[in-house]
XYZ file of C-alpha atoms in Angstrom:
495
model
C 78.148 56.456 -3.320
C 74.884 58.134 -3.681
C 71.316 57.526 -4.812
C 70.385 54.169 -6.480
C 74.178 52.991 -6.588
C 74.495 52.926 -2.761
C 70.588 51.596 -2.237
C 71.770 48.787 -4.691
C 75.076 48.150 -2.665
C 73.074 47.985 0.258
C 70.713 45.208 -1.136
C 73.846 43.218 -1.762
C 75.146 43.463 1.749
C 71.814 42.487 3.204
C 72.067 39.386 0.526
C 75.544 38.459 1.881
C 74.952 38.995 5.414
C 71.633 36.990 4.909
C 73.535 34.473 3.358
C 75.922 34.055 6.291
C 72.985 33.629 8.799
C 71.570 31.332 6.370
C 74.578 29.104 6.693
C 74.734 29.634 10.369
C 71.196 28.264 10.892
C 72.410 25.138 9.475
C 74.377 24.299 12.667
C 73.105 26.420 15.346
C 69.695 25.059 15.931
C 67.452 28.013 14.313
C 64.229 27.180 13.160
C 63.477 29.822 10.630
C 65.069 32.699 8.896
C 62.442 35.306 7.568
C 63.773 37.830 4.961
C 62.887 41.305 4.246
C 59.046 41.192 5.815
C 57.482 43.620 7.317
C 55.073 42.537 10.124
C 53.313 45.719 10.353
C 52.921 49.407 9.138
C 55.939 51.345 10.545
C 58.325 48.328 10.944
C 61.745 49.249 10.705
C 63.682 46.061 11.523
C 62.470 43.910 8.586
C 65.817 43.141 7.075
C 65.903 39.706 8.853
C 64.286 38.067 11.570
C 65.422 34.818 12.936
C 63.708 32.361 15.394
C 65.848 30.316 17.644
C 65.409 28.009 20.602
C 62.350 30.086 21.299
C 63.820 33.380 20.799
C 63.198 36.070 17.999
C 65.861 38.469 16.846
C 65.090 41.084 14.381
C 67.890 42.828 12.509
C 68.465 46.002 10.423
C 71.378 45.871 8.215
C 73.433 49.416 7.466
C 76.232 49.648 5.433
C 78.604 51.754 3.759
C 81.133 51.850 0.953
C 83.318 54.364 2.828
C 85.269 52.497 5.190
C 85.942 55.761 7.448
C 82.335 56.189 8.009
C 81.723 56.260 11.734
C 78.601 56.145 13.721
C 77.057 59.518 14.162
C 74.462 61.200 16.327
C 72.204 61.935 13.155
C 71.695 58.305 12.606
C 69.476 58.172 15.299
C 68.550 61.871 15.692
C 67.200 62.454 12.114
C 65.561 60.166 9.373
C 68.770 60.029 7.234
C 69.223 56.249 7.999
C 65.628 55.666 8.928
C 66.467 55.144 12.511
C 65.144 58.028 14.385
C 64.845 57.178 18.330
C 61.180 58.180 18.038
C 60.599 55.883 15.146
C 62.085 52.955 16.085
C 60.556 53.057 19.509
C 57.153 53.437 17.973
C 58.266 50.436 15.835
C 58.622 48.423 19.003
C 55.557 49.630 20.777
C 53.609 48.648 17.685
C 54.745 44.730 18.409
C 52.145 45.125 21.162
C 52.177 42.206 23.499
C 54.474 40.114 21.134
C 57.688 42.019 20.528
C 61.164 40.493 19.388
C 63.219 39.413 22.092
C 66.150 41.324 20.696
C 66.649 44.240 18.302
C 69.724 44.711 16.560
C 71.183 47.289 14.021
C 74.148 45.874 12.401
C 76.384 48.213 10.585
C 79.723 48.813 8.714
C 80.117 52.332 10.429
C 83.032 52.431 12.708
C 83.323 53.263 16.540
C 83.242 57.159 16.958
C 86.203 59.100 17.969
C 84.104 62.238 18.736
C 83.876 61.772 22.413
C 80.545 63.562 22.612
C 79.219 60.996 20.273
C 80.835 58.281 22.077
C 79.019 58.828 25.526
C 75.810 58.170 23.658
C 77.226 54.485 23.506
C 77.886 51.786 26.393
C 79.674 48.466 25.533
C 77.298 45.633 25.829
C 78.217 41.723 26.414
C 76.210 39.728 23.681
C 77.053 37.130 20.875
C 78.270 38.744 17.562
C 76.500 38.352 14.447
C 79.621 37.173 12.705
C 81.559 34.428 14.369
C 85.272 35.177 14.706
C 84.810 38.747 13.525
C 85.538 41.608 15.999
C 82.482 43.560 15.701
C 81.701 46.126 18.624
C 78.499 45.805 20.376
C 76.800 48.780 22.294
C 73.603 49.837 23.883
C 72.355 53.333 24.191
C 73.004 55.185 27.306
C 69.642 56.614 28.144
C 71.042 59.209 30.414
C 72.485 61.015 27.569
C 69.348 61.079 25.593
C 66.694 61.379 28.403
C 67.706 62.015 31.954
C 65.961 59.917 34.512
C 64.896 63.369 35.928
C 64.626 65.546 32.858
C 63.102 65.666 29.341
C 64.264 64.469 25.949
C 67.297 66.352 25.091
C 66.888 66.155 21.242
C 64.619 68.574 19.389
C 62.691 66.293 16.859
C 61.318 67.649 13.519
C 57.196 66.383 14.283
C 58.102 63.588 16.660
C 55.877 60.690 17.475
C 55.186 60.750 21.059
C 56.591 58.258 23.595
C 57.251 57.999 27.408
C 60.831 57.716 28.819
C 59.993 54.132 30.224
C 59.050 53.215 26.585
C 62.795 54.179 25.546
C 63.867 52.347 28.615
C 62.207 49.067 27.699
C 63.210 49.298 24.198
C 66.891 49.931 24.940
C 66.918 47.012 27.015
C 66.327 44.919 24.080
C 68.277 47.000 21.319
C 72.127 46.135 20.353
C 73.613 48.366 18.026
C 76.629 46.456 16.519
C 79.254 48.515 14.792
C 82.327 47.591 12.537
C 80.305 44.522 10.780
C 82.806 42.998 7.950
C 82.854 44.715 4.546
C 81.776 43.289 1.154
C 83.145 43.810 -2.388
C 80.826 43.881 -5.429
C 83.096 41.273 -6.988
C 83.191 37.636 -5.903
C 86.534 37.045 -7.408
C 87.919 39.207 -5.054
C 86.103 38.994 -1.807
C 85.477 41.396 1.035
C 85.816 40.014 4.633
C 82.095 39.444 4.970
C 82.219 37.028 1.523
C 85.373 35.480 3.181
C 83.617 34.891 6.485
C 80.809 33.217 4.646
C 83.285 31.170 2.465
C 85.318 29.834 5.065
C 82.190 28.919 7.218
C 80.819 26.896 4.659
C 84.117 25.285 4.455
C 85.064 24.717 8.019
C 81.518 24.573 9.698
C 79.604 22.570 6.988
C 81.766 20.886 4.726
C 81.641 22.316 1.317
C 84.688 21.068 -0.548
C 84.736 17.974 1.336
C 83.966 14.542 1.128
C 81.135 14.027 0.189
C 80.543 17.371 -1.189
C 83.917 18.047 -2.785
C 82.308 18.830 -6.241
C 80.554 21.943 -4.574
C 83.626 24.263 -3.691
C 82.960 26.771 -0.981
C 83.055 29.917 -3.315
C 80.453 28.173 -5.459
C 78.178 27.575 -2.419
C 78.943 30.949 -1.397
C 77.606 32.308 -4.419
C 74.633 30.042 -4.594
C 73.819 31.101 -1.086
C 73.966 34.778 -1.714
C 71.827 34.407 -4.552
C 69.338 32.200 -2.746
C 69.274 34.961 -0.173
C 68.235 37.558 -2.753
C 65.120 35.234 -4.026
C 64.211 34.979 -0.599
C 64.296 39.059 -0.513
C 62.443 39.367 -3.465
C 59.545 36.952 -2.236
C 60.014 38.204 1.614
C 60.247 34.551 2.324
C 60.780 32.270 5.371
C 63.420 29.424 5.111
C 64.334 26.542 7.540
C 67.724 24.641 7.482
C 66.297 22.013 5.528
C 65.173 24.138 2.648
C 68.708 25.969 2.806
C 70.364 22.456 2.339
C 68.076 21.236 -0.270
C 68.882 24.406 -2.427
C 72.698 24.467 -1.688
C 72.860 20.787 -3.238
C 74.554 19.313 -0.350
C 74.738 15.731 0.697
C 74.162 15.095 4.572
C 74.585 11.485 4.756
C 78.336 11.620 5.184
C 79.017 9.813 1.977
C 77.817 6.473 3.343
C 76.985 3.752 1.169
C 74.149 0.955 2.076
C 75.445 -2.148 4.050
C 73.936 -4.934 5.497
C 75.888 -8.156 5.716
C 74.110 -10.997 4.355
C 74.028 -13.404 7.287
C 71.307 -16.241 6.840
C 70.298 -17.213 10.439
C 69.271 -20.728 9.301
C 72.544 -21.239 7.952
C 74.836 -19.806 10.836
C 76.814 -22.134 12.763
C 77.032 -21.236 16.365
C 80.623 -20.901 17.448
C 80.608 -20.239 21.075
C 84.255 -20.764 21.781
C 85.339 -18.472 19.038
C 82.947 -15.686 20.346
C 84.374 -16.003 23.909
C 87.913 -16.020 22.810
C 87.208 -12.986 20.784
C 85.199 -10.897 23.675
C 87.862 -11.947 25.790
C 90.760 -10.430 23.611
C 88.889 -7.374 22.517
C 88.335 -6.624 26.121
C 92.122 -7.191 26.941
C 93.564 -5.411 23.930
C 93.005 -2.061 22.380
C 93.319 -3.530 18.849
C 92.391 -6.953 17.700
C 92.919 -8.413 14.075
C 91.025 -11.431 12.910
C 92.766 -13.469 10.360
C 91.626 -16.328 8.381
C 91.359 -17.506 4.841
C 88.406 -16.433 2.571
C 85.069 -18.247 3.323
C 86.159 -19.139 6.678
C 83.213 -17.353 8.581
C 84.967 -14.288 9.971
C 82.166 -12.090 9.153
C 79.638 -14.401 10.120
C 81.401 -14.431 13.532
C 81.723 -10.718 13.669
C 78.015 -10.053 13.013
C 76.301 -11.445 15.890
C 79.639 -10.312 17.998
C 78.795 -6.799 17.184
C 74.774 -7.281 17.860
C 75.659 -8.662 21.223
C 77.962 -5.771 22.107
C 75.323 -3.306 21.000
C 73.159 -4.917 23.019
C 75.184 -4.663 26.272
C 75.413 -0.792 25.883
C 78.435 -0.533 23.505
C 78.729 2.203 21.068
C 79.087 -0.231 17.835
C 79.580 1.189 14.226
C 80.752 -0.949 11.273
C 81.965 -0.770 7.799
C 81.978 -3.445 5.287
C 84.542 -3.400 2.690
C 82.498 -6.224 0.853
C 79.022 -7.798 1.131
C 78.599 -10.334 -1.478
C 79.234 -11.084 -5.143
C 77.852 -8.879 -7.507
C 77.677 -5.958 -5.054
C 77.316 -2.875 -7.299
C 78.951 -0.725 -4.996
C 82.082 -3.155 -4.319
C 84.802 -0.564 -5.595
C 83.498 2.330 -3.630
C 83.487 0.334 -0.585
C 87.260 -0.265 -0.549
C 87.843 3.504 -0.839
C 89.090 5.524 2.617
C 86.284 8.136 1.799
C 83.413 5.782 2.298
C 84.950 3.927 5.167
C 85.283 7.041 7.156
C 82.015 8.241 5.797
C 80.375 4.783 7.236
C 82.031 5.108 10.312
C 81.166 8.750 11.168
C 77.541 7.993 10.025
C 77.180 4.953 12.210
C 78.310 6.879 14.838
C 76.210 9.984 14.486
C 73.048 7.421 13.940
C 73.784 5.614 16.925
C 74.334 8.595 19.047
C 72.303 11.571 17.563
C 73.563 14.001 20.393
C 77.044 13.882 19.005
C 76.029 15.343 15.591
C 75.647 18.764 17.493
C 79.378 18.305 18.075
C 80.613 17.468 14.312
C 82.218 19.857 12.472
C 82.345 20.285 9.467
C 78.875 19.321 9.839
C 78.469 17.059 6.787
C 81.916 16.153 5.760
C 83.686 12.544 6.924
C 87.233 11.836 7.206
C 89.964 10.948 10.007
C 89.925 14.207 11.811
C 85.840 14.295 11.864
C 85.997 10.442 13.196
C 88.554 11.709 15.768
C 86.393 14.818 17.269
C 83.395 12.435 17.271
C 85.464 10.071 19.403
C 86.806 12.481 21.608
C 83.262 13.858 22.074
C 81.852 10.456 22.990
C 84.287 9.780 25.684
C 83.794 12.983 27.188
C 80.133 12.783 27.177
C 80.229 9.179 28.486
C 83.355 8.211 30.069
C 82.218 4.542 31.026
C 80.559 3.653 27.673
C 82.805 1.529 25.201
C 83.039 1.951 21.609
C 83.486 -0.652 19.275
C 84.695 0.095 15.472
C 84.630 -2.991 13.192
C 86.137 -2.548 9.575
C 85.452 -5.788 7.719
C 86.696 -7.116 4.645
C 90.102 -5.016 3.902
C 91.242 -8.228 1.670
C 88.797 -7.391 -0.793
C 91.125 -4.329 -2.214
C 92.554 -6.967 -4.786
C 91.548 -6.621 -8.128
C 90.254 -3.078 -7.485
C 93.469 -1.376 -6.612
C 97.025 -1.416 -7.935
C 99.933 -1.861 -5.776
C 100.442 1.775 -5.186
C 97.173 1.927 -4.124
C 97.629 -1.161 -1.774
C 100.571 1.060 -0.108
C 98.304 4.091 0.309
C 95.373 1.777 1.878
C 98.350 0.495 4.483
C 99.495 3.927 5.288
C 95.591 4.971 5.450
C 95.000 1.990 7.893
C 98.030 3.277 10.036
C 96.709 6.663 10.328
C 93.371 5.576 10.912
C 94.282 3.502 13.772
C 96.771 6.233 15.050
C 94.241 8.887 15.038
C 91.790 6.630 17.118
C 94.672 6.459 19.785
C 95.131 10.243 19.662
C 91.659 10.806 19.990
C 91.066 8.818 23.167
C 94.494 9.695 25.119
C 95.510 5.894 25.130
C 98.893 5.330 23.437
C 101.616 7.901 22.607
C 103.988 5.818 20.427
C 104.449 2.645 22.520
C 103.719 4.124 25.742
C 100.339 3.546 27.224
C 99.008 6.823 28.974
C 95.580 7.514 30.265
C 94.321 10.231 32.587
C 92.033 7.915 34.737
C 92.626 3.996 34.808
C 88.736 3.415 34.092
C 89.214 5.227 30.850
C 92.058 2.883 29.282
C 89.713 0.287 27.779
C 87.196 2.810 26.464
C 87.459 2.034 22.800
C 88.072 -1.343 21.260
C 89.106 -1.330 17.659
C 88.381 -4.532 15.976
C 89.960 -5.063 12.571
C 89.482 -8.024 10.363
C 92.318 -7.899 8.130
C 92.832 -11.135 5.945
C 95.197 -10.211 3.047
C 96.005 -7.762 0.434
C 97.104 -9.019 -2.902
C 97.896 -8.506 -6.609
C 97.511 -11.946 -8.227
C 100.180 -14.049 -6.770
C 102.577 -11.287 -6.312
C 102.343 -9.968 -2.942
C 100.460 -11.667 -0.023
C 100.360 -9.904 3.387
C 99.160 -12.692 5.910
C 98.821 -10.541 8.879
C 99.281 -6.542 9.308
C 99.554 -4.855 12.640
C 100.936 -1.447 12.946
C 104.537 -1.302 13.751
C 104.606 1.399 16.139
C 101.138 1.217 17.844
C 100.442 -2.274 18.314
C 102.097 -5.125 20.122
C 103.290 -8.079 18.398
C 103.355 -6.616 14.868
C 104.085 -9.267 12.433
C 104.118 -8.177 8.634
C 104.995 -11.484 6.088
C 105.564 -11.034 2.344
C 105.542 -13.651 -0.099
C 106.949 -13.394 -3.512
C 108.101 -15.164 -6.495
C 110.753 -13.145 -8.754
C 112.593 -10.066 -8.664
C 109.753 -7.751 -9.957
C 107.460 -9.174 -7.206
C 110.282 -8.662 -4.440
C 110.792 -5.215 -5.641
C 107.173 -4.442 -5.290
C 106.657 -6.178 -1.809
C 109.590 -4.377 -0.923
C 108.081 -0.869 -1.699
C 104.864 -1.653 0.054
C 106.858 -2.935 3.137
C 109.092 0.243 3.204
C 106.060 2.338 2.962
C 104.634 0.781 5.908
C 107.388 1.220 7.896
C 108.149 4.895 6.865
C 104.703 5.845 7.916
C 104.771 3.907 11.292
């Protein structure tokens, strides 16, 4: 491939690589990414400038459609690749008193098999540009280019003068990264770099997962690559918030607003109930608060949660029901919103947990489990209280099959908490340290699930994972008995 075709392919490679680093910027603390901007005349590392945690890294990309192409001496000895040694040293010197902390040449060229060329490179320990991809990182072996007691060994045409110490100083900041992932020009048949970008958007950011299921990772990769090409045309600087906005991703974990309408003037103090509730929560890992509708369960839980939060516990809540006329009622009873609210409240209660949340903006059982593990490891003595309030309000919105699914979801949810905290394995209590055994208190308010008068589950506690489990079913005819039996079998099968 020659001429304009090679140049155009090079731009596509730069755009895909830029898109990957823009995605990476969302999760790694990068402040800004500047695309294709020359800071001064003779700037040869203008493809990408990344500012992160007080460091500046400038990159230049070189790619070839020829997968067998190797690094050659001519790449830095001549101007064929715009990387001639005296030019890149002068580029560094022109930065004056404010050079970048690192200059990196990222190329698809392979490690040289010619021993004479290989001696120019020495392995270097550094973070690869592309996570999980086995690129090879090197520094230039200065002794092979300019011996300490000699002269520059290469005869350059019209060289720009520089001193050996200039070369030494520059090479301390230079990284040559070989065997970077290739691309294709067809996103329907992606190359390794495009696959890395797609998978990063899926696994690390959460494209294609709740609450961003409508944006598939492949679509997000195409969007971000296009956004990178616009940034290149405009010589633009982008920050993570701008990237997220242009991708169209939700960053609130799919939570819905929730504030239970407790009226202080109408609240009847229930000191005995609160004391018993407190004792049970600290004596058992899981507590189920049961009572008929309107008996005041939520009004008891609200001050109880506030009291626990003031005592230093990490408290997170989800309400399946708030009040009559709630426009979000049908969404509140879905498992997506349940986990979305719990994850969002956990991150809101302790913002330091967000850095450990992957995928960064998705919510589900595994995300909640990872956050709970992190919360435990960060502060082993801190208790965590999870409140799920109002599971009885599924009636009228879900059918019997959905009820069975909700029962299974509840079991899986409780089990994921057990696994996350290392407290239960089956019916056996195991704790790495005795003081950790009461780390997490899971408070479930579970009144009843019903479909008209067909099925009524007065009390539900997970058969395998919780002691004193009782599941009661009441039904009035053969069809109802069969429906109830199906639900109970589902519950037992998933225990």
